[in-house]
Amino acid sequence: MKIALMDSGIGLLAAAAAVRRLRPDADLVLSSDPGSMPWGPRTPEDVTARALAVAEAAAAHRPDALIVACNTASVRALPALRARLEPQVPVIGTVPAIKPAAAGGGPVAIWATPATTGSPYQRGLIEEFGGGVEITEVACPGLADAVEYADQAAIGAAIAAAAARTPEDVRTVVLGCTHYELVAERIRAAVQRPGRPPLVLHGSAGAVAAQALRRIGELPDPGAPAGSTVTVLLSGREGTLPATALTYEEGRILSAVSPAR
């Protein structure tokens, strides 16, 4: 079994680690284009062109499925990716976990990139799945970049600024960018208010990993023998996990179980 994942940068680590936890025997292909990161400020046409290039590099390795582990690419390019690759390669997009967050009751905050915050796409998801719950959109300028480059001071500053714009009574935060899942506990610590119930965070990594398995007719098997490989593609060329990836638990999971080549 081979699962490919794509993103502009290391935001794909969370979903890749989730696949690894569910199926340690699955070979992984991690395809990104870090030189063009971030994709959020780019035009839809530019994002689509770059996403197609990254996806086709992954598809050349003949995966059983491709996870688009990037909210921006899912918003801008998912129809084009599916038109290009399906039915040969099932394509699984990443959608902010607004539906399960709202089902747990509000108030809810959605942390996302400035490009996604207030977008017709996100507003449509809120209208469709918000269920009347109070939802606040919180833009997080600079956070994805800071996570990509493991700039600890910039991560702290971006999280603190977003936390200051998050209503104090928020009970649940939706992580609307895959990069944010890599610093989820720092976000939790910043938003958790004294005396309030424990904050609930909703990411997308586990859901997309499970959906990828369903699409190819496989079941989770966390106890499967871990004898698989990790192939890293940087702008279409084979490389290794960036050093910044190893500053996050998810990156260490991937390198420890099966050294990237």
Short mmCIF file of C-alpha atoms in Angstrom, two decimals:
data_model
loop_
_atom_site.label_atom_id
_atom_site.label_comp_id
_atom_site.label_asym_id
_atom_site.label_seq_id
_atom_site.Cartn_x
_atom_site.Cartn_y
_atom_site.Cartn_z
CA MET A 1 0.00 0.00 0.00
CA LYS A 2 1.30 3.46 -0.90
CA ILE A 3 -0.26 6.76 0.20
CA ALA A 4 0.94 10.07 -1.22
CA LEU A 5 0.46 13.42 0.48
CA MET A 6 0.96 16.90 -0.96
CA ASP A 7 1.26 20.41 0.45
CA SER A 8 3.17 23.59 -0.23
CA GLY A 9 5.52 22.70 2.65
CA ILE A 10 5.65 20.66 5.85
CA GLY A 11 1.97 21.07 6.69
CA LEU A 12 1.54 17.54 5.32
CA LEU A 13 3.43 16.09 8.31
CA ALA A 14 0.35 15.89 10.54
CA ALA A 15 -1.68 13.84 8.05
CA ALA A 16 1.36 11.72 7.15
CA ALA A 17 1.93 10.89 10.82
CA ALA A 18 -1.77 10.05 11.15
CA VAL A 19 -1.51 7.62 8.23
CA ARG A 20 1.61 6.14 9.83
CA ARG A 21 -0.23 5.60 13.12
CA LEU A 22 -3.20 3.94 11.39
CA ARG A 23 -1.12 1.83 8.97
CA PRO A 24 2.57 1.54 9.87
CA ASP A 25 2.98 -0.75 6.85
CA ALA A 26 1.94 1.90 4.29
CA ASP A 27 4.66 3.40 2.10
CA LEU A 28 4.46 7.19 2.06
CA VAL A 29 5.26 9.73 -0.64
CA LEU A 30 5.55 13.30 0.67
CA SER A 31 5.42 15.84 -2.18
CA SER A 32 5.84 19.58 -1.61
CA ASP A 33 7.16 22.75 -3.20
CA PRO A 34 8.66 24.67 -0.27
CA GLY A 35 10.19 27.34 -2.51
CA SER A 36 6.69 28.56 -3.41
CA MET A 37 5.30 28.49 0.11
CA PRO A 38 2.93 30.01 1.23
CA TRP A 39 0.20 29.39 -1.32
CA GLY A 40 -2.48 31.37 0.52
CA PRO A 41 -1.69 34.81 -0.98
CA ARG A 42 -1.34 33.45 -4.54
CA THR A 43 -4.05 33.68 -7.18
CA PRO A 44 -6.35 30.69 -7.64
CA GLU A 45 -4.79 30.04 -11.05
CA ASP A 46 -1.27 30.05 -9.60
CA VAL A 47 -2.24 27.76 -6.73
CA THR A 48 -3.89 25.35 -9.15
CA ALA A 49 -0.83 25.21 -11.41
CA ARG A 50 1.52 24.62 -8.49
CA ALA A 51 -0.77 22.06 -6.88
CA LEU A 52 -1.02 20.12 -10.14
CA ALA A 53 2.77 20.05 -10.47
CA VAL A 54 3.22 18.80 -6.90
CA ALA A 55 0.45 16.21 -7.34
CA GLU A 56 1.81 14.91 -10.63
CA ALA A 57 5.25 14.46 -9.08
CA ALA A 58 3.60 12.30 -6.40
CA ALA A 59 1.46 10.44 -8.95
CA ALA A 60 4.59 9.39 -10.84
CA HIS A 61 5.35 7.14 -7.87
CA ARG A 62 2.07 5.27 -8.48
CA PRO A 63 0.34 5.76 -5.11
CA ASP A 64 -2.96 4.12 -4.27
CA ALA A 65 -4.35 7.48 -3.08
CA LEU A 66 -3.33 11.12 -2.79
CA ILE A 67 -4.15 13.26 0.24
CA VAL A 68 -4.24 17.00 -0.47
CA ALA A 69 -2.91 17.93 2.97
CA CYS A 70 -3.37 21.65 2.41
CA ASN A 71 -6.47 23.73 2.99
CA THR A 72 -5.56 26.31 0.35
CA ALA A 73 -4.96 23.69 -2.34
CA SER A 74 -8.21 21.95 -1.39
CA VAL A 75 -10.11 25.22 -1.71
CA ARG A 76 -8.50 26.33 -4.96
CA ALA A 77 -7.45 23.22 -6.85
CA LEU A 78 -9.38 20.13 -5.74
CA PRO A 79 -11.63 19.92 -8.85
CA ALA A 80 -8.60 20.28 -11.14
CA LEU A 81 -6.63 17.67 -9.19
CA ARG A 82 -9.49 15.18 -9.35
CA ALA A 83 -10.03 15.84 -13.06
CA ARG A 84 -6.34 15.15 -13.71
CA LEU A 85 -5.77 12.10 -11.48
CA GLU A 86 -9.05 10.28 -10.85
CA PRO A 87 -10.20 7.55 -11.18
CA GLN A 88 -6.69 6.06 -11.30
CA VAL A 89 -5.66 7.82 -8.08
CA PRO A 90 -8.35 8.76 -5.55
CA VAL A 91 -7.83 12.34 -4.33
CA ILE A 92 -8.79 13.23 -0.75
CA GLY A 93 -9.11 16.92 0.12
CA THR A 94 -8.75 18.66 3.48
CA VAL A 95 -11.74 20.57 4.85
CA PRO A 96 -11.75 22.52 8.14
CA ALA A 97 -13.47 20.43 10.82
CA ILE A 98 -16.35 22.88 11.26
CA LYS A 99 -19.08 20.23 11.32
CA PRO A 100 -17.75 18.17 14.27
CA ALA A 101 -16.72 21.34 16.10
CA ALA A 102 -20.21 22.82 15.83
CA ALA A 103 -21.78 19.51 16.83
CA GLY A 104 -19.99 19.81 20.15
CA GLY A 105 -21.59 23.19 20.84
CA GLY A 106 -20.16 26.67 20.82
CA PRO A 107 -18.75 29.16 20.91
CA VAL A 108 -16.24 28.07 18.24
CA ALA A 109 -13.26 29.86 16.71
CA ILE A 110 -11.76 28.97 13.34
CA TRP A 111 -8.08 29.79 13.09
CA ALA A 112 -7.05 30.07 9.45
CA THR A 113 -4.78 31.96 7.10
CA PRO A 114 -5.78 35.50 6.15
CA ALA A 115 -6.66 34.29 2.64
CA THR A 116 -9.05 31.63 3.95
CA THR A 117 -10.56 33.73 6.74
CA GLY A 118 -13.71 35.42 5.46
CA SER A 119 -13.49 33.63 2.11
CA PRO A 120 -16.71 32.54 0.38
CA TYR A 121 -15.50 28.96 0.77
CA GLN A 122 -15.14 29.13 4.55
CA ARG A 123 -18.30 31.20 4.96
CA GLY A 124 -20.15 28.56 2.95
CA LEU A 125 -18.89 25.80 5.27
CA ILE A 126 -19.98 27.81 8.30
CA GLU A 127 -23.44 28.33 6.82
CA GLU A 128 -23.77 24.67 5.86
CA PHE A 129 -22.32 23.01 8.95
CA GLY A 130 -22.36 25.67 11.67
CA GLY A 131 -25.72 24.56 12.99
CA GLY A 132 -26.51 27.94 14.48
CA VAL A 133 -23.50 27.80 16.80
CA GLU A 134 -21.64 31.06 17.45
CA ILE A 135 -18.51 30.92 15.26
CA THR A 136 -15.72 33.49 15.10
CA GLU A 137 -13.22 33.54 12.24
CA VAL A 138 -9.70 34.36 13.43
CA ALA A 139 -7.03 35.25 10.88
CA CYS A 140 -3.52 34.12 11.82
CA PRO A 141 -1.08 36.14 9.69
CA GLY A 142 2.43 34.73 9.60
CA LEU A 143 1.69 31.57 11.59
CA ALA A 144 1.99 29.09 8.72
CA ASP A 145 5.27 30.66 7.59
CA ALA A 146 6.64 30.60 11.13
CA VAL A 147 5.73 26.92 11.51
CA GLU A 148 7.26 26.08 8.13
CA TYR A 149 10.61 27.54 9.16
CA ALA A 150 10.36 26.45 12.81
CA ASP A 151 10.88 30.05 13.90
CA GLN A 152 9.96 29.62 17.54
CA ALA A 153 9.78 33.32 18.38
CA ALA A 154 7.59 34.06 15.35
CA ILE A 155 5.36 31.08 16.17
CA GLY A 156 4.87 32.38 19.69
CA ALA A 157 4.12 35.91 18.50
CA ALA A 158 1.63 34.79 15.84
CA ILE A 159 -0.18 32.48 18.27
CA ALA A 160 -0.33 35.18 20.95
CA ALA A 161 -1.75 37.70 18.49
CA ALA A 162 -4.42 35.26 17.28
CA ALA A 163 -5.28 34.23 20.83
CA ALA A 164 -5.83 37.90 21.70
CA ARG A 165 -8.41 38.09 18.89
CA THR A 166 -10.17 34.90 20.04
CA PRO A 167 -13.23 35.51 22.26
CA GLU A 168 -12.63 34.51 25.86
CA ASP A 169 -15.67 32.23 26.00
CA VAL A 170 -14.58 30.05 23.05
CA ARG A 171 -14.75 26.36 23.93
CA THR A 172 -13.53 24.90 20.65
CA VAL A 173 -10.91 25.91 18.08
CA VAL A 174 -10.87 24.58 14.52
CA LEU A 175 -7.36 24.45 13.08
CA GLY A 176 -8.07 25.63 9.53
CA CYS A 177 -4.52 25.23 8.18
CA THR A 178 -2.59 21.96 8.23
CA HIS A 179 0.55 23.74 9.46
CA TYR A 180 -1.28 24.75 12.65
CA GLU A 181 -1.72 21.13 13.71
CA LEU A 182 2.04 20.92 14.24
CA VAL A 183 1.79 23.49 17.05
CA ALA A 184 -1.62 22.45 18.39
CA GLU A 185 -0.55 22.25 22.01
CA ARG A 186 0.98 25.73 21.91
CA ILE A 187 -2.33 27.00 20.52
CA ARG A 188 -4.23 25.18 23.26
CA ALA A 189 -2.04 26.72 25.96
CA ALA A 190 -2.51 30.21 24.52
CA VAL A 191 -6.31 30.04 24.20
CA GLN A 192 -7.20 28.07 27.34
CA ARG A 193 -8.66 30.48 29.89
CA PRO A 194 -8.31 29.91 33.64
CA GLY A 195 -11.43 28.44 35.16
CA ARG A 196 -12.89 27.47 31.78
CA PRO A 197 -13.58 23.87 30.65
CA PRO A 198 -10.68 22.22 28.78
CA LEU A 199 -10.39 23.64 25.27
CA VAL A 200 -11.24 21.29 22.41
CA LEU A 201 -9.12 21.43 19.25
CA HIS A 202 -10.31 20.06 15.91
CA GLY A 203 -7.74 19.31 13.21
CA SER A 204 -8.20 17.41 9.96
CA ALA A 205 -5.24 15.00 9.92
CA GLY A 206 -6.94 11.98 11.46
CA ALA A 207 -10.08 12.36 9.37
CA VAL A 208 -8.26 12.61 6.03
CA ALA A 209 -6.01 9.68 6.90
CA ALA A 210 -9.04 7.51 7.70
CA GLN A 211 -10.82 8.69 4.54
CA ALA A 212 -7.82 7.77 2.40
CA LEU A 213 -7.93 4.23 3.75
CA ARG A 214 -11.68 4.00 3.13
CA ARG A 215 -11.27 5.19 -0.46
CA ILE A 216 -8.87 2.34 -1.23
CA GLY A 217 -10.81 -0.29 0.71
CA GLU A 218 -8.35 -0.68 3.59
CA LEU A 219 -8.96 -0.74 7.34
CA PRO A 220 -6.85 0.78 10.10
CA ASP A 221 -4.31 -1.65 11.53
CA PRO A 222 -2.07 0.21 14.00
CA GLY A 223 -0.34 -3.06 14.90
CA ALA A 224 0.81 -3.83 11.35
CA PRO A 225 4.56 -4.43 10.95
CA ALA A 226 6.38 -1.17 10.22
CA GLY A 227 8.55 -2.10 7.27
CA SER A 228 7.63 0.71 4.92
CA THR A 229 9.44 3.63 3.29
CA VAL A 230 9.09 7.39 3.15
CA THR A 231 9.91 9.07 -0.16
CA VAL A 232 10.34 12.84 0.03
CA LEU A 233 9.82 14.95 -3.10
CA LEU A 234 10.86 18.59 -3.06
CA SER A 235 9.66 20.41 -6.19
CA GLY A 236 9.53 17.04 -7.93
CA ARG A 237 13.03 15.89 -6.98
CA GLU A 238 13.78 13.23 -4.40
CA GLY A 239 15.31 14.61 -1.23
CA THR A 240 15.07 14.28 2.52
CA LEU A 241 12.81 15.69 5.20
CA PRO A 242 13.82 19.30 5.88
CA ALA A 243 15.66 19.79 9.17
CA THR A 244 12.76 21.96 10.34
CA ALA A 245 10.43 18.95 10.06
CA LEU A 246 12.36 17.17 12.78
CA THR A 247 11.58 19.92 15.28
CA TYR A 248 7.99 18.60 15.36
CA GLU A 249 6.79 15.32 16.84
CA GLU A 250 5.10 14.37 13.57
CA GLY A 251 8.35 14.75 11.64
CA ARG A 252 10.23 12.68 14.20
CA ILE A 253 7.59 9.94 13.96
CA LEU A 254 8.17 9.66 10.24
CA SER A 255 11.96 9.69 10.42
CA ALA A 256 12.17 7.33 13.41
CA VAL A 257 9.87 4.61 12.10
CA SER A 258 11.28 4.60 8.59
CA PRO A 259 14.24 6.87 7.76
CA ALA A 260 13.34 9.14 4.88
CA ARG A 261 15.30 8.67 1.70
#
